mmCIF file of C-alpha atoms in Angstrom:
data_model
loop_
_atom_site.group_PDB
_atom_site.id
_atom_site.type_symbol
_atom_site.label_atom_id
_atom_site.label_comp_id
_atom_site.label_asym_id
_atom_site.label_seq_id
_atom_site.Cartn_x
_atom_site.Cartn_y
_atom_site.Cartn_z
ATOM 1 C CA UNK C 316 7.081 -8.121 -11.605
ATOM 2 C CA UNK C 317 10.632 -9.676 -10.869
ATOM 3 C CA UNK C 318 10.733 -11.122 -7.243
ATOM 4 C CA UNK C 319 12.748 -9.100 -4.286
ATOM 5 C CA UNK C 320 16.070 -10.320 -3.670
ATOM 6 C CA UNK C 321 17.947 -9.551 -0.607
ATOM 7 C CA UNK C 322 19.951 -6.455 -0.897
ATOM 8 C CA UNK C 323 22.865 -8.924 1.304
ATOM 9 C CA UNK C 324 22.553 -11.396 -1.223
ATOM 10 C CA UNK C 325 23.564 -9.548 -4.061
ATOM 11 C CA UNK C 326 26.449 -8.351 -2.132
ATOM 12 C CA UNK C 327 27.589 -11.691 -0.730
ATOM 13 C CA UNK C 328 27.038 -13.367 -4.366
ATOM 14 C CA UNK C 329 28.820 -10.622 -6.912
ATOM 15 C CA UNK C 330 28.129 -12.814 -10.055
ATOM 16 C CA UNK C 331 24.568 -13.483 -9.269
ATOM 17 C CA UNK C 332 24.151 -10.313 -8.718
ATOM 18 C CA UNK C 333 26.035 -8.898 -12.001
ATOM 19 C CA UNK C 334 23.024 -11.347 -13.665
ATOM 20 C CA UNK C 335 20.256 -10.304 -12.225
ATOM 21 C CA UNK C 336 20.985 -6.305 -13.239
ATOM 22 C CA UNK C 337 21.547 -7.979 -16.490
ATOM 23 C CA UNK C 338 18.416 -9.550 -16.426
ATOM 24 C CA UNK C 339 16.296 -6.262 -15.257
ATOM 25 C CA UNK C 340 17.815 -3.874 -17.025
ATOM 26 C CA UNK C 341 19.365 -5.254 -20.551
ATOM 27 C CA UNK C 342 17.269 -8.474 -21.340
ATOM 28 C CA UNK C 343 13.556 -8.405 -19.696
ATOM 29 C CA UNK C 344 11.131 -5.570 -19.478
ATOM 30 C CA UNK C 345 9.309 -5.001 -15.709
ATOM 31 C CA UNK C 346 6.675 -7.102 -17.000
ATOM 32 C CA UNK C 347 8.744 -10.363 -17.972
ATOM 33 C CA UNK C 348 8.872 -9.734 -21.751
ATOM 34 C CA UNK C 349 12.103 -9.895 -23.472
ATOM 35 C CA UNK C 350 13.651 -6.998 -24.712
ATOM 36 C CA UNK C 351 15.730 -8.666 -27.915
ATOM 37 C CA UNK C 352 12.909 -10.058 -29.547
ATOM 38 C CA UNK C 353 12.168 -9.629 -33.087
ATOM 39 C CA UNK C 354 10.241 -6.138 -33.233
ATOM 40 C CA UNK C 355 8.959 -6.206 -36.654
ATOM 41 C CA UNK C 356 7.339 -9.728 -35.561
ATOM 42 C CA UNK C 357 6.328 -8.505 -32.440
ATOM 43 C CA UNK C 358 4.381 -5.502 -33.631
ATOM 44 C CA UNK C 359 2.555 -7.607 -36.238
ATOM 45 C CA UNK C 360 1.659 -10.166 -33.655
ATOM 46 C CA UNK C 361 0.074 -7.160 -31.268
ATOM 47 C CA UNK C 362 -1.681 -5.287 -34.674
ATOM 48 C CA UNK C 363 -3.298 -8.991 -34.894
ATOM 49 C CA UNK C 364 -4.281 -9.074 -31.280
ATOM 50 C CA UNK C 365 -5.452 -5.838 -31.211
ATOM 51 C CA UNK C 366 -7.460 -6.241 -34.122
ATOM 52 C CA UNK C 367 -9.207 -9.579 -32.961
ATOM 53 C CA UNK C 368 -9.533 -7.965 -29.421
ATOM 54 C CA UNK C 369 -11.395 -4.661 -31.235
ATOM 55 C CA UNK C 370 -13.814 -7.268 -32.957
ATOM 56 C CA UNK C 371 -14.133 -9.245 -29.520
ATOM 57 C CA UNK C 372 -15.357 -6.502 -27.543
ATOM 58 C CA UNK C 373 -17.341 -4.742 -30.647
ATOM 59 C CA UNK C 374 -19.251 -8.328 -30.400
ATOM 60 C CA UNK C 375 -19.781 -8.465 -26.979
ATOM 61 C CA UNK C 376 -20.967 -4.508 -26.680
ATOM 62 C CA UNK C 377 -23.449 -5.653 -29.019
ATOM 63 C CA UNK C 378 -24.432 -8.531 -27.242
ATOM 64 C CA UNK C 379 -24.726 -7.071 -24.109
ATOM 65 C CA UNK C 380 -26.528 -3.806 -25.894
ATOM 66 C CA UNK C 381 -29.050 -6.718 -27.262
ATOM 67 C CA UNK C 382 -29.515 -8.534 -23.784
ATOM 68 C CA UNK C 383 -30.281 -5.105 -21.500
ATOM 69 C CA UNK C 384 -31.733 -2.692 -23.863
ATOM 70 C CA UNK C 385 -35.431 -2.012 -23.177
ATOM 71 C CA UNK C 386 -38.482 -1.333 -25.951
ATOM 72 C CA UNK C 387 -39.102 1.679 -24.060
ATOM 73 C CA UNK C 388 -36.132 3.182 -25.736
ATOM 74 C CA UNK C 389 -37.336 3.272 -29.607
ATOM 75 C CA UNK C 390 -36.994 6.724 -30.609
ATOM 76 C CA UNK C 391 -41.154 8.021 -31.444
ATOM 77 C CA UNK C 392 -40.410 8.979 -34.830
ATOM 78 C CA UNK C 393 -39.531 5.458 -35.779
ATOM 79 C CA UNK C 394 -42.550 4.124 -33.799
ATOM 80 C CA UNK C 395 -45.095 4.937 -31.089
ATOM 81 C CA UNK C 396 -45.087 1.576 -29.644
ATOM 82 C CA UNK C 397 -42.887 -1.574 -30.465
ATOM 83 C CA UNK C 398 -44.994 -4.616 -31.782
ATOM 84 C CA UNK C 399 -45.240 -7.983 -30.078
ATOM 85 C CA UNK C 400 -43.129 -9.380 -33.020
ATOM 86 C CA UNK C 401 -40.627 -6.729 -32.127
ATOM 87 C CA UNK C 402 -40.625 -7.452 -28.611
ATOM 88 C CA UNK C 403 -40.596 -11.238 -28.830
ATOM 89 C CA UNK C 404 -37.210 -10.423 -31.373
ATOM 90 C CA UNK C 405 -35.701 -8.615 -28.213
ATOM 91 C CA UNK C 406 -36.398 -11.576 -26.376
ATOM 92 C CA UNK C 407 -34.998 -14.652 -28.141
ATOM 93 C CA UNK C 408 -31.986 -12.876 -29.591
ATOM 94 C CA UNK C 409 -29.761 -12.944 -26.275
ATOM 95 C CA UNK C 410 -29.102 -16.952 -26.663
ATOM 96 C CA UNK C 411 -28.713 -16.956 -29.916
ATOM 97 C CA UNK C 412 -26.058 -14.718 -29.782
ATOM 98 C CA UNK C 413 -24.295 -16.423 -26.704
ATOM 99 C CA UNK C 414 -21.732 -18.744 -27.611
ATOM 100 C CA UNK C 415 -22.066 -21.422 -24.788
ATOM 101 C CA UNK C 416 -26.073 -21.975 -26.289
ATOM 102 C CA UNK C 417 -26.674 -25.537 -26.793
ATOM 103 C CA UNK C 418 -29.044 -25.169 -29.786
ATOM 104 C CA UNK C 419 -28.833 -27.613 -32.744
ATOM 105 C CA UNK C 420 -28.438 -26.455 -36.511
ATOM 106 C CA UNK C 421 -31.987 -28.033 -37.108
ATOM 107 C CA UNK C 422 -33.292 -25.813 -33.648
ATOM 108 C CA UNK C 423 -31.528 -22.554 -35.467
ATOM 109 C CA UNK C 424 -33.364 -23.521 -38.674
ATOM 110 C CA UNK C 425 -36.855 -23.672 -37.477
ATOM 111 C CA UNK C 426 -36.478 -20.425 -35.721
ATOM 112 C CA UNK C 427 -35.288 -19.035 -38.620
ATOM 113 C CA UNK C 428 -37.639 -20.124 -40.343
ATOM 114 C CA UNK C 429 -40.825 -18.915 -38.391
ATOM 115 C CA UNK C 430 -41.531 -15.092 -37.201
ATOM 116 C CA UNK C 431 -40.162 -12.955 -35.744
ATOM 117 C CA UNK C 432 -36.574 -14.374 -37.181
ATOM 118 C CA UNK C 433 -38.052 -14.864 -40.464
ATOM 119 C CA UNK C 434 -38.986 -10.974 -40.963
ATOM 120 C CA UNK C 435 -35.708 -10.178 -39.304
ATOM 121 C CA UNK C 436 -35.193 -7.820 -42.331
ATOM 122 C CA UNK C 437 -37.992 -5.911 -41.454
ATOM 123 C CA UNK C 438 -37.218 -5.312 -38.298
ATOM 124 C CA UNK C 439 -33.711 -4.162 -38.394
ATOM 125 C CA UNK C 440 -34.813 -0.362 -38.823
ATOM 126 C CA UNK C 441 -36.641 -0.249 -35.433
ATOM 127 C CA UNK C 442 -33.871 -2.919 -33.759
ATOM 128 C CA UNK C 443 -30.639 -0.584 -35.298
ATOM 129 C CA UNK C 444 -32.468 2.266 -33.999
ATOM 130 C CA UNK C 445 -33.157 0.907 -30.588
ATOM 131 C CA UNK C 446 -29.589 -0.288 -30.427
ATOM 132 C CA UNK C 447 -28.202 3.431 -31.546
ATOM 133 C CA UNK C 448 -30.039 4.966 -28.758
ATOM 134 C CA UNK C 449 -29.125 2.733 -26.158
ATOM 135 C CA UNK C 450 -25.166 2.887 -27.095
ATOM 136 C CA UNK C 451 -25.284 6.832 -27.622
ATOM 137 C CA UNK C 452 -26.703 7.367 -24.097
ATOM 138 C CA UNK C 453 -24.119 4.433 -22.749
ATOM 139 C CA UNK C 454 -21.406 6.148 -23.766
ATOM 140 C CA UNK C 455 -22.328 9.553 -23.337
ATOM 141 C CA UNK C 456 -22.487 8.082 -19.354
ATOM 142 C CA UNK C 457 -18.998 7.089 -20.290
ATOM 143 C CA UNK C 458 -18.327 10.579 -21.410
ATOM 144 C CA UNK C 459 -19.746 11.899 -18.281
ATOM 145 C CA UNK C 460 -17.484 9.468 -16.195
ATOM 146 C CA UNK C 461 -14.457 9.842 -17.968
ATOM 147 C CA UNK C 462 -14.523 13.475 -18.333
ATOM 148 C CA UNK C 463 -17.097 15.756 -16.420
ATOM 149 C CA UNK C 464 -19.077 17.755 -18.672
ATOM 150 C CA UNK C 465 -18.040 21.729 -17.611
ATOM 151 C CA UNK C 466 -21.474 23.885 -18.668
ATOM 152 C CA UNK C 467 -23.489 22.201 -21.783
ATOM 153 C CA UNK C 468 -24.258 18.501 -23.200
ATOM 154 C CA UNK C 469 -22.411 19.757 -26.286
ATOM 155 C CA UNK C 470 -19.285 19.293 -24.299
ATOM 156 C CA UNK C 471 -20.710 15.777 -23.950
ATOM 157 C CA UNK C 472 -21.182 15.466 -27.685
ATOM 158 C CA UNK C 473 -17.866 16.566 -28.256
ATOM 159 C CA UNK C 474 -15.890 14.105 -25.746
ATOM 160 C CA UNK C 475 -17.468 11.239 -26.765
ATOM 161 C CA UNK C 476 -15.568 10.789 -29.859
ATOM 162 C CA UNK C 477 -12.392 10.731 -27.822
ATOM 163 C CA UNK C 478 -13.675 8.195 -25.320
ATOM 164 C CA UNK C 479 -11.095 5.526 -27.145
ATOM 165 C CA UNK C 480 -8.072 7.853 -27.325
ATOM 166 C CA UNK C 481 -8.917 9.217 -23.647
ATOM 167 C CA UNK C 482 -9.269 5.188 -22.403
ATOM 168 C CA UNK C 483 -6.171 4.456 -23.712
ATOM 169 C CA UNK C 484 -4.122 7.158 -22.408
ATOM 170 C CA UNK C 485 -5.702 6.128 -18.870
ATOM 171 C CA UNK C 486 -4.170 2.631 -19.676
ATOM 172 C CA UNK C 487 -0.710 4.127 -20.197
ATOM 173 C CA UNK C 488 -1.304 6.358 -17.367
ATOM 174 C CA UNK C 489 -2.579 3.107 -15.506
ATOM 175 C CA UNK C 490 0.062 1.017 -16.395
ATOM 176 C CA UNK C 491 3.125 3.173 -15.980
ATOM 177 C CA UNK C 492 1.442 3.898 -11.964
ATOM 178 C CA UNK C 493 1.416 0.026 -11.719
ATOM 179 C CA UNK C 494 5.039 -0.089 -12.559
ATOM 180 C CA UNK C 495 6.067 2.728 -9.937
ATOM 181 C CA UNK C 496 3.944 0.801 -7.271
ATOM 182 C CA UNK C 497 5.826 -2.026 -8.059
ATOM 183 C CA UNK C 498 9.022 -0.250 -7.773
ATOM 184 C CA UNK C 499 8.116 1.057 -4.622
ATOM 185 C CA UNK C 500 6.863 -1.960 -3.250
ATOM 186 C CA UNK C 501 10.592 -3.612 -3.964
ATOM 187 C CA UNK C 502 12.122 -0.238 -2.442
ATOM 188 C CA UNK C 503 9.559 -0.707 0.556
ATOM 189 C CA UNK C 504 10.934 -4.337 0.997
ATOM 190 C CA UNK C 505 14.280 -3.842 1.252
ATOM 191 C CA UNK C 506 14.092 -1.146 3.455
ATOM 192 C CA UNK C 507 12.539 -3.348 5.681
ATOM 193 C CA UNK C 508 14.975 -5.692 5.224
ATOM 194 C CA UNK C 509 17.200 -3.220 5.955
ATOM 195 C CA UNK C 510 15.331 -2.446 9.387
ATOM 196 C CA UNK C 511 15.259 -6.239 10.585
ATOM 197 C CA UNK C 512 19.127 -6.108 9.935
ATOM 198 C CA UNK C 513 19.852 -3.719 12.436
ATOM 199 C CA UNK C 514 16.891 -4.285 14.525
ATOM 200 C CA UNK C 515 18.655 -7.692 14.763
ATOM 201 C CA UNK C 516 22.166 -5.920 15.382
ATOM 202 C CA UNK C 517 20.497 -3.862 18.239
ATOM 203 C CA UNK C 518 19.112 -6.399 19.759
ATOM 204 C CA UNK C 519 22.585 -8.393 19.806
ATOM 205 C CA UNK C 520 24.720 -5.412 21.522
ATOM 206 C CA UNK C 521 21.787 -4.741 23.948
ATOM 207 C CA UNK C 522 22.230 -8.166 25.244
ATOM 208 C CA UNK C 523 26.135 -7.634 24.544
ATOM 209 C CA UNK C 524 25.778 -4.839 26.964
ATOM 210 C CA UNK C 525 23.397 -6.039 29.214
ATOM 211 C CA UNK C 526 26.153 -9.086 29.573
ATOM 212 C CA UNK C 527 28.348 -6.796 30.183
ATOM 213 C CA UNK C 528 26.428 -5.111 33.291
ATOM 214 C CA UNK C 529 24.939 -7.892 34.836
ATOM 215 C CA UNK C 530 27.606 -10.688 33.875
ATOM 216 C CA UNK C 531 29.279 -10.095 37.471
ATOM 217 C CA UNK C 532 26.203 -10.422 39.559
ATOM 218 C CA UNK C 533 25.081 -13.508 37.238
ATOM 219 C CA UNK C 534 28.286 -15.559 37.849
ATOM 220 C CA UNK C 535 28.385 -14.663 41.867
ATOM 221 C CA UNK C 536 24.996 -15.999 41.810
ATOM 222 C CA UNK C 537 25.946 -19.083 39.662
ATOM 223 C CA UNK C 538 28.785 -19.758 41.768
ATOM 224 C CA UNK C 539 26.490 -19.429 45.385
ATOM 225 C CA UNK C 540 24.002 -22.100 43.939
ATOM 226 C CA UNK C 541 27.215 -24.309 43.249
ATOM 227 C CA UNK C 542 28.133 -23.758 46.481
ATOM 228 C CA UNK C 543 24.726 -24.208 48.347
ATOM 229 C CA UNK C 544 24.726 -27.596 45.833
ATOM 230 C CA UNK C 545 27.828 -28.995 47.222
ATOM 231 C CA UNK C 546 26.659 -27.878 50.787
ATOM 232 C CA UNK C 547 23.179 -30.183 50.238
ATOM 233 C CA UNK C 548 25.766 -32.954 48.848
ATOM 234 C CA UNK C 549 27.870 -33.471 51.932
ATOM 235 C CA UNK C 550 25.041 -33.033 54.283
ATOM 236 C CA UNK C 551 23.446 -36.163 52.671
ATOM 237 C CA UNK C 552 26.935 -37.834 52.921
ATOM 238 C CA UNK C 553 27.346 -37.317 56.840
ATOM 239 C CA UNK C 554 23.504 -38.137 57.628
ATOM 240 C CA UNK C 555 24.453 -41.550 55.280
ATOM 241 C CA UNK C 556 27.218 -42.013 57.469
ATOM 242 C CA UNK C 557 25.782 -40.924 60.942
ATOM 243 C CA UNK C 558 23.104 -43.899 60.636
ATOM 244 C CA UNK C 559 25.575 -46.285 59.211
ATOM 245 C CA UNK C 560 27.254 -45.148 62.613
ATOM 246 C CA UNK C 561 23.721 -46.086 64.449
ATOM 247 C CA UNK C 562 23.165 -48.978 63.212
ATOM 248 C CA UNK C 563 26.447 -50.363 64.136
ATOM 249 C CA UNK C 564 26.086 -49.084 67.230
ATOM 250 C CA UNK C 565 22.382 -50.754 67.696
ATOM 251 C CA UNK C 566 23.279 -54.206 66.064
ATOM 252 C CA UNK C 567 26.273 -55.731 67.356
ATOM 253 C CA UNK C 568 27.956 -58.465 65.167
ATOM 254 C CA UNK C 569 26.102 -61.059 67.725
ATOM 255 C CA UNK C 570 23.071 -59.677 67.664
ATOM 256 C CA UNK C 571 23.257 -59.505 63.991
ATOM 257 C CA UNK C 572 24.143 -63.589 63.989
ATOM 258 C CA UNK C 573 21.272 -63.890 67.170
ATOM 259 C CA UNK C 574 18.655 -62.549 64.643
ATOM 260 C CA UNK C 575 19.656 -64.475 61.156
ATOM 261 C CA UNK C 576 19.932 -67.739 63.482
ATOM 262 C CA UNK C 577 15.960 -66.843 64.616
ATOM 263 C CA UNK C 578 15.008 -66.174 60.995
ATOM 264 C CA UNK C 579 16.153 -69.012 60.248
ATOM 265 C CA UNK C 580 14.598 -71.423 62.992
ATOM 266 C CA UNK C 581 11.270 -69.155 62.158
ATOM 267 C CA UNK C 582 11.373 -70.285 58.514
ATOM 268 C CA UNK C 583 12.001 -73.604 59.783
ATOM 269 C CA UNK C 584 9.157 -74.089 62.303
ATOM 270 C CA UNK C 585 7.035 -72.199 59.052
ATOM 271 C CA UNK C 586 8.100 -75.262 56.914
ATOM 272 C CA UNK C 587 6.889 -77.769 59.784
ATOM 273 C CA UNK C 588 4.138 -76.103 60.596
ATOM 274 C CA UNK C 589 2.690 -76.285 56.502
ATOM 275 C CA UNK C 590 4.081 -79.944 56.605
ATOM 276 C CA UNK C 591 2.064 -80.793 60.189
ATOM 277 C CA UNK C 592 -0.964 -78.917 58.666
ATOM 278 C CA UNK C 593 -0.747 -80.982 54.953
ATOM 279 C CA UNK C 594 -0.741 -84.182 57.213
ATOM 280 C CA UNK C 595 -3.996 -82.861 59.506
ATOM 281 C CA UNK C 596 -5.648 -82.342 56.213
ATOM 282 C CA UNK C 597 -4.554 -86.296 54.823
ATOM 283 C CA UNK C 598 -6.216 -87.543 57.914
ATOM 284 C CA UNK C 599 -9.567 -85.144 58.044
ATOM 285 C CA UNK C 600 -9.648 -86.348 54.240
ATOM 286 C CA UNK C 601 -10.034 -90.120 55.349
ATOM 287 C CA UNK C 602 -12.539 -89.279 57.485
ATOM 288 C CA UNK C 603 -14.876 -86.978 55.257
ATOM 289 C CA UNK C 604 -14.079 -83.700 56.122
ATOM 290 C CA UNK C 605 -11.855 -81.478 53.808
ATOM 291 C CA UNK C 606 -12.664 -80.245 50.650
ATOM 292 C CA UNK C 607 -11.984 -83.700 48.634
ATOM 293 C CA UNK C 608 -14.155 -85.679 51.247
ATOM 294 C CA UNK C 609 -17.479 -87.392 50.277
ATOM 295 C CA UNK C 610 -20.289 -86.061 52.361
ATOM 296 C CA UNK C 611 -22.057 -89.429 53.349
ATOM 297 C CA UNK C 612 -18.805 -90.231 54.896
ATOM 298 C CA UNK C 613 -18.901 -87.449 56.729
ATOM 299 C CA UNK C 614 -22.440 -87.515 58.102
ATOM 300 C CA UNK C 615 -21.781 -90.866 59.213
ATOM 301 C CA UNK C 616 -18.632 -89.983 61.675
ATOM 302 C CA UNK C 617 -20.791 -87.227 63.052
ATOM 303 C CA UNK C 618 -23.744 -89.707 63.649
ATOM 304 C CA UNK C 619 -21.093 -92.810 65.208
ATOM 305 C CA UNK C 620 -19.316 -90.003 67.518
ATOM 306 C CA UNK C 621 -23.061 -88.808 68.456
ATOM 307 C CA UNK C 622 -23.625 -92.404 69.859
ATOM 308 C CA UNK C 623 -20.652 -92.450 71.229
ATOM 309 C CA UNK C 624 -21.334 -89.604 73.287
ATOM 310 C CA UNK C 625 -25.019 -91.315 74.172
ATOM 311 C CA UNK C 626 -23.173 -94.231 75.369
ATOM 312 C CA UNK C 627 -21.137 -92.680 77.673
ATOM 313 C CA UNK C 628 -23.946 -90.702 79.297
ATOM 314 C CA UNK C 629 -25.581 -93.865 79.656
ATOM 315 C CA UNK C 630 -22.591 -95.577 81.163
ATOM 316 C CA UNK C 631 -21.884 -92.351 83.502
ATOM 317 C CA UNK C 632 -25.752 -92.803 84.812
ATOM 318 C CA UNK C 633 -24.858 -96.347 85.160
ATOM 319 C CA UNK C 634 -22.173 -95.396 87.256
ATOM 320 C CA UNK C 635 -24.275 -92.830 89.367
ATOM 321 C CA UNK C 636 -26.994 -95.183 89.746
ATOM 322 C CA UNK C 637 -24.415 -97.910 90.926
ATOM 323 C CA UNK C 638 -22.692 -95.550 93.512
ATOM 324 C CA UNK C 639 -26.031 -94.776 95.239
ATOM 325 C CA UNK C 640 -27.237 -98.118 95.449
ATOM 326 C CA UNK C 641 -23.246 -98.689 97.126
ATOM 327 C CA UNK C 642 -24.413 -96.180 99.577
ATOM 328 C CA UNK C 643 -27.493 -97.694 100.721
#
């Protein structure tokens, strides 16, 4: 099957498309083959294939006729019941005749070699009659699905002969279908492409049109936001302005020089203030209190001033005592 190809690429591309009509038409068959090749060759090469095919599938009928077929089926002239040997035959024959077995010459030759293999002559009657039966009523089935039987099973009888004939003309009936589907799957295709062309083109004058309709009320619109935009803009500009006005009008230039003077003193009596609080903490430190002082030193200031303050309660009673004894 050639790929589809864009009916507007062939017309945009004239000598690409002059090749590919060569191609389809004078050089390659629908299925890829080429036309100009040596027929004589050709023919000789499909009687070979053909051949080896016929022997192919005349080998695996028979192995698959040898792998399902049933002991049940020996005709009762032959024999009223099949024999173990027989039926032990039946059984070992399907991987022997399979060609992905894994079984060794020497493995062959001992079953050769031993029953029921090594009477294999004597039990080719009952196995070629057993086979017979069991292809004769396959392909009388085939018979019966290839071709109905009308009234009798002589009609059978006489179709099955012409199963190959009638199998192959289904192929050339099957084939030749396959090739019109194809050619109307490529016919399908570009009709579709053909619809999403002017699918596309409708949908561009639609909106061509609906431009046209609508294109009036759309700018008026855009042209009202610009407006209401450049409204908003100057609105910000004159509130901007009226508290620029304010603050002038709050803050005089003195005032302005009043307040940066009292910043300033502020950051001054800030830096005296740290410097007066760095010297407190020098002095506490010599005395044992801070976070650097020793703690004995400490205990002892707080047991001197405790005296201290015992002495002058003492010296106040002292005092007290002295001023009523005055009295007397």
């Amino acid at each position: 099957m050639f790929p589809a190809v864009d009916p507007d690429v062939l017309r945009n591309n004239p000598d690409f498309a002059k090749l590919y009509k060569t191609l389809t038409t004078e050089m390659l068959n629908p299925d890829g083959t080429n036309k100009n090749e040596d027929n004589q060759q050709h023919e000789s090469i499909k009687r070979e294939l053909s051949e080896h095919r016929f022997r192919q599938v005349k080998h695996d009928i028979l192995a698959q006729a040898v792998g399902t077929v049933s002991p049940d089926e020996i005709p009762s002239s032959h024999q009223p019941a099949p024999s173990s040997e027989f039926t032990t035959l039946l059984a070992i024959l399907p991987p022997l005749l399979d060609k992905s077995s894994s079984l060794t010459k020497d493995d062959e030759a001992l079953l050769f070699s031993n029953p029921p293999l090594a009477n294999l002559s004597s039990l080719l009657p009952d196995l070629a009659a057993l086979l017979s039966t069991y292809l004769q009523t396959w392909a009388t089935d085939l018979a019966h699905v290839a071709r109905p039987p009308r009234s009798t099973s002589s009609a059978v009888s006489r179709t099955t002969p012409t199963i190959g004939s009638h199998f192959a003309r289904i192929q050339r009936d099957r084939s030749a279908t396959e090739q019109t589907l194809i050619q109307a799957r490529m016919r399908t295709l570009e009709t579709l492409i053909e619809l999403g062309h002017l699918q596309i083109e409708l949908i561009a004058r639609l909106i061509e049109r609906l431009e046209a309709k609508h294109g009036p009320i759309a700018q008026s619109l855009d042209l009202r936001a610009q407006e209401v935009a450049l409204a908003a803009r100057k609105t910000q500009a004159d509130a901007a302005s009226a508290v620029d006005a304010i603050h002038r009008r709050m803050y005089s230039p003195e005032m302005d020089s009043a307040l940066e003077n009292y910043m300033t003193h502020l950051q001054d009596a800030k830096l005296r203030a740290q410097e007066r609080v760095r010297h407190v903490q020098k002095n506490l430190e010599q005395y044992g209190v801070g976070p650097d002082g020793g703690g004995e030193k400490a205990d002892m200031m707080r047991e001197l001033a405790q005296e201290r303050r015992d002495i002058y309660k003492q010296v106040d009673e002292v005092t007290r005592d002295l001023a009523r004894l005055a009295t007397r």
